[in-house]
């Protein structure tokens, strides 16, 4: 059983991990070594992180449902926005989204703070993923086959991102990375959602590829995430 969490004199939480004799050898007293558990993001407490990701989860669910409704309605504007992100409003593209977005919504709706862990090679190897493919610049990562726990490993870049990117006067979203975009991006990777890949990154490049009619758009994570996140309220 792991050692329990204790509270130090300064009020911070710590866990006892070992006892050793100190050096130099003139000091033979036994010292207790403790470590403070790392926060997921160093710029906020874990409580603040949990509040943030749960609020973003709720917003992602709202926007995903908006897109599902649009695909069912299938009006001129709905078709136009599918073309904007996927280069086609074919029945194949529409069917893929109608099958995949409810699965993304299902997983998003099930997320709790315990689904999020700090990124590390150890964390990914625990989930039977190859952590060597990421580094300290990793924004976030998942193991696509991890449909049992849907763990999301959070990198330091994620912590510095804005929650969302939008015009504060109009509420219109605009291009660029955000925590909200990253959340939908990562959820789209799981094998039980849309099994998406990273053929390219950035919402701007994703729209450029769609304009070119690139058939890989429908399976690219940033195209899927951009399509969801760019959904607008009041339509």
GROMACS .gro file of N, CA and C in nm, residues 65-215:
model
  453
   65UNK      N    1  -2.278   1.901  -2.929
   65UNK     CA    2  -2.422   1.881  -2.950
   65UNK      C    3  -2.473   1.977  -3.058
   66UNK      N    4  -2.422   2.100  -3.060
   66UNK     CA    5  -2.460   2.195  -3.163
   66UNK      C    6  -2.426   2.142  -3.302
   67UNK      N    7  -2.310   2.081  -3.313
   67UNK     CA    8  -2.269   2.026  -3.443
   67UNK      C    9  -2.353   1.903  -3.481
   68UNK      N   10  -2.384   1.820  -3.385
   68UNK     CA   11  -2.470   1.705  -3.413
   68UNK      C   12  -2.607   1.752  -3.461
   69UNK      N   13  -2.660   1.855  -3.395
   69UNK     CA   14  -2.789   1.911  -3.437
   69UNK      C   15  -2.781   1.966  -3.579
   70UNK      N   16  -2.670   2.033  -3.611
   70UNK     CA   17  -2.653   2.087  -3.745
   70UNK      C   18  -2.645   1.979  -3.851
   71UNK      N   19  -2.579   1.870  -3.819
   71UNK     CA   20  -2.568   1.759  -3.914
   71UNK      C   21  -2.705   1.694  -3.937
   72UNK      N   22  -2.787   1.692  -3.834
   72UNK     CA   23  -2.922   1.638  -3.849
   72UNK      C   24  -3.011   1.734  -3.928
   73UNK      N   25  -2.996   1.863  -3.902
   73UNK     CA   26  -3.074   1.965  -3.972
   73UNK      C   27  -3.033   1.974  -4.118
   74UNK      N   28  -2.904   1.981  -4.143
   74UNK     CA   29  -2.840   1.975  -4.274
   74UNK      C   30  -2.890   2.085  -4.370
   75UNK      N   31  -2.891   2.207  -4.315
   75UNK     CA   32  -2.925   2.322  -4.397
   75UNK      C   33  -2.804   2.373  -4.474
   76UNK      N   34  -2.824   2.481  -4.547
   76UNK     CA   35  -2.717   2.535  -4.632
   76UNK      C   36  -2.596   2.577  -4.549
   77UNK      N   37  -2.618   2.645  -4.438
   77UNK     CA   38  -2.505   2.688  -4.353
   77UNK      C   39  -2.435   2.570  -4.288
   78UNK      N   40  -2.511   2.468  -4.252
   78UNK     CA   41  -2.451   2.348  -4.192
   78UNK      C   42  -2.359   2.280  -4.292
   79UNK      N   43  -2.404   2.269  -4.415
   79UNK     CA   44  -2.322   2.210  -4.521
   79UNK      C   45  -2.197   2.293  -4.546
   80UNK      N   46  -2.215   2.425  -4.548
   80UNK     CA   47  -2.102   2.516  -4.575
   80UNK      C   48  -1.992   2.499  -4.470
   81UNK      N   49  -2.031   2.483  -4.344
   81UNK     CA   50  -1.932   2.471  -4.239
   81UNK      C   51  -1.864   2.334  -4.240
   82UNK      N   52  -1.933   2.231  -4.285
   82UNK     CA   53  -1.869   2.101  -4.302
   82UNK      C   54  -1.766   2.110  -4.414
   83UNK      N   55  -1.799   2.177  -4.522
   83UNK     CA   56  -1.703   2.196  -4.633
   83UNK      C   57  -1.583   2.276  -4.584
   84UNK      N   58  -1.607   2.375  -4.499
   84UNK     CA   59  -1.498   2.460  -4.447
   84UNK      C   60  -1.391   2.376  -4.376
   85UNK      N   61  -1.432   2.271  -4.308
   85UNK     CA   62  -1.338   2.192  -4.229
   85UNK      C   63  -1.299   2.059  -4.291
   86UNK      N   64  -1.382   2.008  -4.382
   86UNK     CA   65  -1.355   1.874  -4.437
   86UNK      C   66  -1.349   1.871  -4.589
   87UNK      N   67  -1.373   1.984  -4.653
   87UNK     CA   68  -1.357   1.992  -4.798
   87UNK      C   69  -1.467   1.928  -4.878
   88UNK      N   70  -1.571   1.879  -4.813
   88UNK     CA   71  -1.680   1.811  -4.883
   88UNK      C   72  -1.801   1.803  -4.791
   89UNK      N   73  -1.919   1.809  -4.851
   89UNK     CA   74  -2.041   1.784  -4.775
   89UNK      C   75  -2.108   1.657  -4.825
   90UNK      N   76  -2.025   1.563  -4.867
   90UNK     CA   77  -2.077   1.435  -4.917
   90UNK      C   78  -2.147   1.359  -4.806
   91UNK      N   79  -2.230   1.265  -4.847
   91UNK     CA   80  -2.301   1.184  -4.748
   91UNK      C   81  -2.203   1.100  -4.667
   92UNK      N   82  -2.090   1.062  -4.727
   92UNK     CA   83  -1.988   0.986  -4.654
   92UNK      C   84  -1.929   1.068  -4.540
   93UNK      N   85  -1.897   1.194  -4.567
   93UNK     CA   86  -1.843   1.281  -4.463
   93UNK      C   87  -1.947   1.305  -4.355
   94UNK      N   88  -2.069   1.334  -4.397
   94UNK     CA   89  -2.175   1.359  -4.300
   94UNK      C   90  -2.199   1.235  -4.212
   95UNK      N   91  -2.203   1.118  -4.273
   95UNK     CA   92  -2.226   0.995  -4.197
   95UNK      C   93  -2.113   0.969  -4.098
   96UNK      N   94  -1.990   0.996  -4.140
   96UNK     CA   95  -1.875   0.976  -4.051
   96UNK      C   96  -1.888   1.065  -3.928
   97UNK      N   97  -1.928   1.189  -3.949
   97UNK     CA   98  -1.945   1.283  -3.837
   97UNK      C   99  -2.065   1.245  -3.750
   98UNK      N  100  -2.173   1.201  -3.813
   98UNK     CA  101  -2.291   1.161  -3.735
   98UNK      C  102  -2.264   1.037  -3.651
   99UNK      N  103  -2.172   0.955  -3.695
   99UNK     CA  104  -2.133   0.837  -3.617
   99UNK      C  105  -2.031   0.875  -3.509
  100UNK      N  106  -1.936   0.962  -3.544
  100UNK     CA  107  -1.825   0.991  -3.454
  100UNK      C  108  -1.852   1.094  -3.347
  101UNK      N  109  -1.923   1.200  -3.381
  101UNK     CA  110  -1.943   1.307  -3.283
  101UNK      C  111  -2.023   1.262  -3.160
  102UNK      N  112  -2.126   1.179  -3.175
  102UNK     CA  113  -2.193   1.130  -3.053
  102UNK      C  114  -2.099   1.049  -2.963
  103UNK      N  115  -2.002   0.981  -3.023
  103UNK     CA  116  -1.905   0.906  -2.942
  103UNK      C  117  -1.810   1.001  -2.870
  104UNK      N  118  -1.768   1.108  -2.939
  104UNK     CA  119  -1.688   1.211  -2.873
  104UNK      C  120  -1.767   1.272  -2.758
  105UNK      N  121  -1.894   1.299  -2.782
  105UNK     CA  122  -1.979   1.357  -2.679
  105UNK      C  123  -1.994   1.263  -2.560
  106UNK      N  124  -2.007   1.135  -2.589
  106UNK     CA  125  -2.020   1.035  -2.481
  106UNK      C  126  -1.897   1.037  -2.391
  107UNK      N  127  -1.778   1.037  -2.450
  107UNK     CA  128  -1.656   1.034  -2.371
  107UNK      C  129  -1.635   1.168  -2.298
  108UNK      N  130  -1.659   1.278  -2.369
  108UNK     CA  131  -1.649   1.409  -2.303
  108UNK      C  132  -1.739   1.415  -2.180
  109UNK      N  133  -1.862   1.369  -2.194
  109UNK     CA  134  -1.959   1.377  -2.084
  109UNK      C  135  -1.918   1.292  -1.965
  110UNK      N  136  -1.838   1.190  -1.990
  110UNK     CA  137  -1.798   1.099  -1.882
  110UNK      C  138  -1.673   1.146  -1.808
  111UNK      N  139  -1.605   1.249  -1.858
  111UNK     CA  140  -1.478   1.290  -1.800
  111UNK      C  141  -1.496   1.348  -1.659
  112UNK      N  142  -1.403   1.314  -1.572
  112UNK     CA  143  -1.392   1.374  -1.440
  112UNK      C  144  -1.246   1.418  -1.423
  113UNK      N  145  -1.214   1.493  -1.320
  113UNK     CA  146  -1.074   1.533  -1.301
  113UNK      C  147  -0.976   1.417  -1.297
  114UNK      N  148  -1.023   1.299  -1.256
  114UNK     CA  149  -0.932   1.184  -1.246
  114UNK      C  150  -0.888   1.132  -1.382
  115UNK      N  151  -0.952   1.177  -1.490
  115UNK     CA  152  -0.909   1.136  -1.624
  115UNK      C  153  -0.782   1.208  -1.668
  116UNK      N  154  -0.743   1.312  -1.597
  116UNK     CA  155  -0.629   1.395  -1.637
  116UNK      C  156  -0.509   1.368  -1.549
  117UNK      N  157  -0.394   1.344  -1.612
  117UNK     CA  158  -0.269   1.322  -1.540
  117UNK      C  159  -0.162   1.411  -1.601
  118UNK      N  160  -0.058   1.437  -1.525
  118UNK     CA  161   0.053   1.514  -1.579
  118UNK      C  162   0.132   1.427  -1.676
  119UNK      N  163   0.169   1.486  -1.792
  119UNK     CA  164   0.240   1.409  -1.894
  119UNK      C  165   0.377   1.366  -1.844
  120UNK      N  166   0.409   1.240  -1.870
  120UNK     CA  167   0.543   1.187  -1.845
  120UNK      C  168   0.555   1.056  -1.922
  121UNK      N  169   0.676   1.016  -1.949
  121UNK     CA  170   0.697   0.888  -2.016
  121UNK      C  171   0.646   0.774  -1.929
  122UNK      N  172   0.661   0.789  -1.799
  122UNK     CA  173   0.612   0.686  -1.707
  122UNK      C  174   0.460   0.676  -1.714
  123UNK      N  175   0.393   0.792  -1.717
  123UNK     CA  176   0.247   0.791  -1.723
  123UNK      C  177   0.198   0.721  -1.848
  124UNK      N  178   0.262   0.748  -1.962
  124UNK     CA  179   0.218   0.686  -2.086
  124UNK      C  180   0.255   0.538  -2.091
  125UNK      N  181   0.371   0.502  -2.039
  125UNK     CA  182   0.410   0.361  -2.040
  125UNK      C  183   0.316   0.279  -1.954
  126UNK      N  184   0.262   0.339  -1.848
  126UNK     CA  185   0.165   0.271  -1.763
  126UNK      C  186   0.041   0.235  -1.844
  127UNK      N  187   0.010   0.317  -1.943
  127UNK     CA  188  -0.106   0.292  -2.028
  127UNK      C  189  -0.068   0.214  -2.154
  128UNK      N  190   0.056   0.158  -2.153
  128UNK     CA  191   0.106   0.079  -2.266
  128UNK      C  192   0.119   0.164  -2.392
  129UNK      N  193   0.163   0.288  -2.375
  129UNK     CA  194   0.189   0.376  -2.488
  129UNK      C  195   0.338   0.404  -2.494
  130UNK      N  196   0.384   0.446  -2.612
  130UNK     CA  197   0.524   0.478  -2.630
  130UNK      C  198   0.548   0.624  -2.593
  131UNK      N  199   0.589   0.648  -2.471
  131UNK     CA  200   0.612   0.784  -2.425
  131UNK      C  201   0.729   0.853  -2.491
  132UNK      N  202   0.817   0.778  -2.559
  132UNK     CA  203   0.933   0.838  -2.622
  132UNK      C  204   0.895   0.928  -2.738
  133UNK      N  205   0.770   0.916  -2.786
  133UNK     CA  206   0.726   0.998  -2.899
  133UNK      C  207   0.694   1.141  -2.857
  134UNK      N  208   0.686   1.166  -2.727
  134UNK     CA  209   0.661   1.300  -2.679
  134UNK      C  210   0.784   1.355  -2.608
  135UNK      N  211   0.782   1.483  -2.577
  135UNK     CA  212   0.889   1.545  -2.501
  135UNK      C  213   0.830   1.656  -2.417
  136UNK      N  214   0.919   1.741  -2.360
  136UNK     CA  215   0.870   1.845  -2.269
  136UNK      C  216   0.784   1.949  -2.341
  137UNK      N  217   0.786   1.947  -2.476
  137UNK     CA  218   0.702   2.040  -2.553
  137UNK      C  219   0.564   1.983  -2.584
  138UNK      N  220   0.538   1.860  -2.542
  138UNK     CA  221   0.410   1.798  -2.568
  138UNK      C  222   0.297   1.878  -2.501
  139UNK      N  223   0.193   1.905  -2.576
  139UNK     CA  224   0.078   1.977  -2.520
  139UNK      C  225  -0.012   1.883  -2.441
  140UNK      N  226  -0.046   1.771  -2.502
  140UNK     CA  227  -0.128   1.669  -2.437
  140UNK      C  228  -0.115   1.541  -2.518
  141UNK      N  229  -0.149   1.429  -2.459
  141UNK     CA  230  -0.137   1.301  -2.529
  141UNK      C  231  -0.234   1.201  -2.469
  142UNK      N  232  -0.277   1.107  -2.554
  142UNK     CA  233  -0.358   0.995  -2.508
  142UNK      C  234  -0.303   0.868  -2.572
  143UNK      N  235  -0.342   0.755  -2.517
  143UNK     CA  236  -0.317   0.627  -2.580
  143UNK      C  237  -0.447   0.586  -2.649
  144UNK      N  238  -0.446   0.580  -2.781
  144UNK     CA  239  -0.568   0.556  -2.856
  144UNK      C  240  -0.644   0.430  -2.810
  145UNK      N  241  -0.573   0.321  -2.776
  145UNK     CA  242  -0.647   0.200  -2.733
  145UNK      C  243  -0.703   0.208  -2.591
  146UNK      N  244  -0.672   0.314  -2.517
  146UNK     CA  245  -0.712   0.322  -2.377
  146UNK      C  246  -0.860   0.362  -2.364
  147UNK      N  247  -0.946   0.274  -2.410
  147UNK     CA  248  -1.090   0.302  -2.406
  147UNK      C  249  -1.151   0.264  -2.271
  148UNK      N  250  -1.071   0.203  -2.186
  148UNK     CA  251  -1.121   0.165  -2.053
  148UNK      C  252  -1.116   0.283  -1.956
  149UNK      N  253  -1.010   0.365  -1.964
  149UNK     CA  254  -0.995   0.474  -1.867
  149UNK      C  255  -0.996   0.612  -1.931
  150UNK      N  256  -0.970   0.622  -2.062
  150UNK     CA  257  -0.966   0.751  -2.133
  150UNK      C  258  -0.881   0.854  -2.058
  151UNK      N  259  -0.760   0.812  -2.022
  151UNK     CA  260  -0.668   0.904  -1.955
  151UNK      C  261  -0.612   1.005  -2.057
  152UNK      N  262  -0.597   1.129  -2.012
  152UNK     CA  263  -0.541   1.235  -2.094
  152UNK      C  264  -0.419   1.290  -2.021
  153UNK      N  265  -0.302   1.277  -2.082
  153UNK     CA  266  -0.178   1.326  -2.022
  153UNK      C  267  -0.158   1.472  -2.061
  154UNK      N  268  -0.142   1.557  -1.963
  154UNK     CA  269  -0.135   1.702  -1.984
  154UNK      C  270   0.010   1.749  -1.977
  155UNK      N  271   0.056   1.815  -2.085
  155UNK     CA  272   0.190   1.872  -2.088
  155UNK      C  273   0.189   2.017  -2.042
  156UNK      N  274   0.308   2.071  -2.023
  156UNK     CA  275   0.319   2.208  -1.971
  156UNK      C  276   0.263   2.311  -2.068
  157UNK      N  277   0.273   2.286  -2.199
  157UNK     CA  278   0.219   2.382  -2.296
  157UNK      C  279   0.070   2.405  -2.274
  158UNK      N  280  -0.001   2.298  -2.241
  158UNK     CA  281  -0.145   2.308  -2.217
  158UNK      C  282  -0.173   2.410  -2.108
  159UNK      N  283  -0.091   2.410  -2.005
  159UNK     CA  284  -0.114   2.495  -1.888
  159UNK      C  285  -0.105   2.643  -1.923
  160UNK      N  286  -0.026   2.677  -2.025
  160UNK     CA  287  -0.005   2.818  -2.061
  160UNK      C  288  -0.103   2.867  -2.167
  161UNK      N  289  -0.181   2.778  -2.224
  161UNK     CA  290  -0.272   2.816  -2.332
  161UNK      C  291  -0.393   2.894  -2.278
  162UNK      N  292  -0.453   2.978  -2.361
  162UNK     CA  293  -0.582   3.036  -2.322
  162UNK      C  294  -0.689   2.927  -2.318
  163UNK      N  295  -0.791   2.946  -2.237
  163UNK     CA  296  -0.898   2.846  -2.230
  163UNK      C  297  -0.967   2.831  -2.364
  164UNK      N  298  -0.990   2.941  -2.432
  164UNK     CA  299  -1.057   2.942  -2.562
  164UNK      C  300  -1.003   3.062  -2.639
  165UNK      N  301  -1.021   3.060  -2.770
  165UNK     CA  302  -0.981   3.174  -2.852
  165UNK      C  303  -1.106   3.227  -2.923
  166UNK      N  304  -1.144   3.348  -2.888
  166UNK     CA  305  -1.261   3.406  -2.951
  166UNK      C  306  -1.258   3.558  -2.937
  167UNK      N  307  -1.331   3.624  -3.025
  167UNK     CA  308  -1.345   3.768  -3.020
  167UNK      C  309  -1.435   3.803  -2.902
  168UNK      N  310  -1.384   3.881  -2.808
  168UNK     CA  311  -1.461   3.909  -2.687
  168UNK      C  312  -1.580   4.001  -2.714
  169UNK      N  313  -1.577   4.071  -2.827
  169UNK     CA  314  -1.690   4.158  -2.860
  169UNK      C  315  -1.803   4.081  -2.927
  170UNK      N  316  -1.766   3.991  -3.019
  170UNK     CA  317  -1.867   3.918  -3.095
  170UNK      C  318  -1.888   3.775  -3.048
  171UNK      N  319  -1.790   3.721  -2.974
  171UNK     CA  320  -1.799   3.581  -2.933
  171UNK      C  321  -1.758   3.485  -3.041
  172UNK      N  322  -1.715   3.536  -3.158
  172UNK     CA  323  -1.676   3.450  -3.269
  172UNK      C  324  -1.540   3.385  -3.239
  173UNK      N  325  -1.530   3.253  -3.254
  173UNK     CA  326  -1.401   3.187  -3.234
  173UNK      C  327  -1.305   3.219  -3.348
  174UNK      N  328  -1.175   3.212  -3.319
  174UNK     CA  329  -1.078   3.231  -3.426
  174UNK      C  330  -0.963   3.133  -3.409
  175UNK      N  331  -0.878   3.128  -3.513
  175UNK     CA  332  -0.774   3.026  -3.521
  175UNK      C  333  -0.672   3.037  -3.408
  176UNK      N  334  -0.617   2.922  -3.371
  176UNK     CA  335  -0.514   2.916  -3.270
  176UNK      C  336  -0.544   2.807  -3.167
  177UNK      N  337  -0.438   2.761  -3.102
  177UNK     CA  338  -0.453   2.656  -3.001
  177UNK      C  339  -0.517   2.711  -2.875
  178UNK      N  340  -0.587   2.625  -2.807
  178UNK     CA  341  -0.647   2.659  -2.678
  178UNK      C  342  -0.669   2.530  -2.600
  179UNK      N  343  -0.697   2.545  -2.473
  179UNK     CA  344  -0.727   2.426  -2.392
  179UNK      C  345  -0.851   2.355  -2.446
  180UNK      N  346  -0.952   2.431  -2.486
  180UNK     CA  347  -1.076   2.372  -2.537
  180UNK      C  348  -1.050   2.292  -2.664
  181UNK      N  349  -0.976   2.350  -2.757
  181UNK     CA  350  -0.944   2.280  -2.881
  181UNK      C  351  -0.864   2.153  -2.852
  182UNK      N  352  -0.767   2.164  -2.762
  182UNK     CA  353  -0.684   2.048  -2.728
  182UNK      C  354  -0.766   1.935  -2.668
  183UNK      N  355  -0.862   1.969  -2.583
  183UNK     CA  356  -0.946   1.867  -2.520
  183UNK      C  357  -1.021   1.787  -2.626
  184UNK      N  358  -1.087   1.856  -2.719
  184UNK     CA  359  -1.163   1.785  -2.823
  184UNK      C  360  -1.067   1.708  -2.914
  185UNK      N  361  -0.954   1.769  -2.948
  185UNK     CA  362  -0.852   1.704  -3.030
  185UNK      C  363  -0.812   1.569  -2.971
  186UNK      N  364  -0.780   1.569  -2.842
  186UNK     CA  365  -0.733   1.445  -2.780
  186UNK      C  366  -0.843   1.341  -2.770
  187UNK      N  367  -0.964   1.382  -2.736
  187UNK     CA  368  -1.074   1.286  -2.727
  187UNK      C  369  -1.102   1.222  -2.863
  188UNK      N  370  -1.083   1.297  -2.971
  188UNK     CA  371  -1.110   1.242  -3.105
  188UNK      C  372  -1.014   1.129  -3.141
  189UNK      N  373  -0.899   1.120  -3.071
  189UNK     CA  374  -0.799   1.017  -3.102
  189UNK      C  375  -0.841   0.877  -3.058
  190UNK      N  376  -0.922   0.867  -2.954
  190UNK     CA  377  -0.950   0.735  -2.899
  190UNK      C  378  -1.017   0.643  -3.002
  191UNK      N  379  -0.984   0.516  -2.991
  191UNK     CA  380  -1.037   0.418  -3.086
  191UNK      C  381  -1.188   0.406  -3.081
  192UNK      N  382  -1.247   0.441  -2.967
  192UNK     CA  383  -1.393   0.428  -2.955
  192UNK      C  384  -1.465   0.560  -2.984
  193UNK      N  385  -1.393   0.661  -3.036
  193UNK     CA  386  -1.459   0.785  -3.078
  193UNK      C  387  -1.445   0.798  -3.230
  194UNK      N  388  -1.337   0.867  -3.276
  194UNK     CA  389  -1.317   0.881  -3.421
  194UNK      C  390  -1.182   0.829  -3.468
  195UNK      N  391  -1.102   0.776  -3.375
  195UNK     CA  392  -0.974   0.715  -3.413
  195UNK      C  393  -0.893   0.808  -3.503
  196UNK      N  394  -0.893   0.937  -3.469
  196UNK     CA  395  -0.828   1.036  -3.555
  196UNK      C  396  -0.676   1.027  -3.547
  197UNK      N  397  -0.609   1.089  -3.645
  197UNK     CA  398  -0.464   1.092  -3.652
  197UNK      C  399  -0.419   1.238  -3.662
  198UNK      N  400  -0.289   1.258  -3.659
  198UNK     CA  401  -0.233   1.392  -3.671
  198UNK      C  402  -0.157   1.402  -3.803
  199UNK      N  403  -0.230   1.414  -3.912
  199UNK     CA  404  -0.166   1.431  -4.043
  199UNK      C  405  -0.103   1.569  -4.052
  200UNK      N  406  -0.157   1.666  -3.981
  200UNK     CA  407  -0.102   1.801  -3.969
  200UNK      C  408  -0.164   1.865  -3.846
  201UNK      N  409  -0.107   1.977  -3.806
  201UNK     CA  410  -0.158   2.052  -3.692
  201UNK      C  411  -0.198   2.193  -3.735
  202UNK      N  412  -0.276   2.260  -3.652
  202UNK     CA  413  -0.321   2.399  -3.663
  202UNK      C  414  -0.454   2.406  -3.735
  203UNK      N  415  -0.542   2.488  -3.679
  203UNK     CA  416  -0.675   2.505  -3.740
  203UNK      C  417  -0.665   2.580  -3.873
  204UNK      N  418  -0.567   2.668  -3.888
  204UNK     CA  419  -0.548   2.739  -4.015
  204UNK      C  420  -0.508   2.642  -4.125
  205UNK      N  421  -0.408   2.558  -4.098
  205UNK     CA  422  -0.366   2.458  -4.197
  205UNK      C  423  -0.479   2.361  -4.224
  206UNK      N  424  -0.555   2.326  -4.122
  206UNK     CA  425  -0.667   2.233  -4.141
  206UNK      C  426  -0.769   2.288  -4.239
  207UNK      N  427  -0.800   2.417  -4.228
  207UNK     CA  428  -0.893   2.478  -4.322
  207UNK      C  429  -0.833   2.490  -4.462
  208UNK      N  430  -0.703   2.516  -4.469
  208UNK     CA  431  -0.635   2.521  -4.599
  208UNK      C  432  -0.642   2.385  -4.668
  209UNK      N  433  -0.619   2.278  -4.593
  209UNK     CA  434  -0.626   2.143  -4.651
  209UNK      C  435  -0.769   2.111  -4.696
  210UNK      N  436  -0.866   2.157  -4.620
  210UNK     CA  437  -1.005   2.136  -4.660
  210UNK      C  438  -1.035   2.211  -4.790
  211UNK      N  439  -0.986   2.333  -4.801
  211UNK     CA  440  -1.006   2.412  -4.924
  211UNK      C  441  -0.946   2.341  -5.044
  212UNK      N  442  -0.834   2.271  -5.021
  212UNK     CA  443  -0.769   2.195  -5.129
  212UNK      C  444  -0.842   2.066  -5.160
  213UNK      N  445  -0.939   2.029  -5.076
  213UNK     CA  446  -1.014   1.906  -5.097
  213UNK      C  447  -0.940   1.782  -5.051
  214UNK      N  448  -0.848   1.797  -4.955
  214UNK     CA  449  -0.769   1.684  -4.906
  214UNK      C  450  -0.860   1.585  -4.834
  215UNK      N  451  -0.858   1.461  -4.879
  215UNK     CA  452  -0.948   1.359  -4.825
  215UNK      C  453  -0.908   1.313  -4.685
   0.00000   0.00000   0.00000
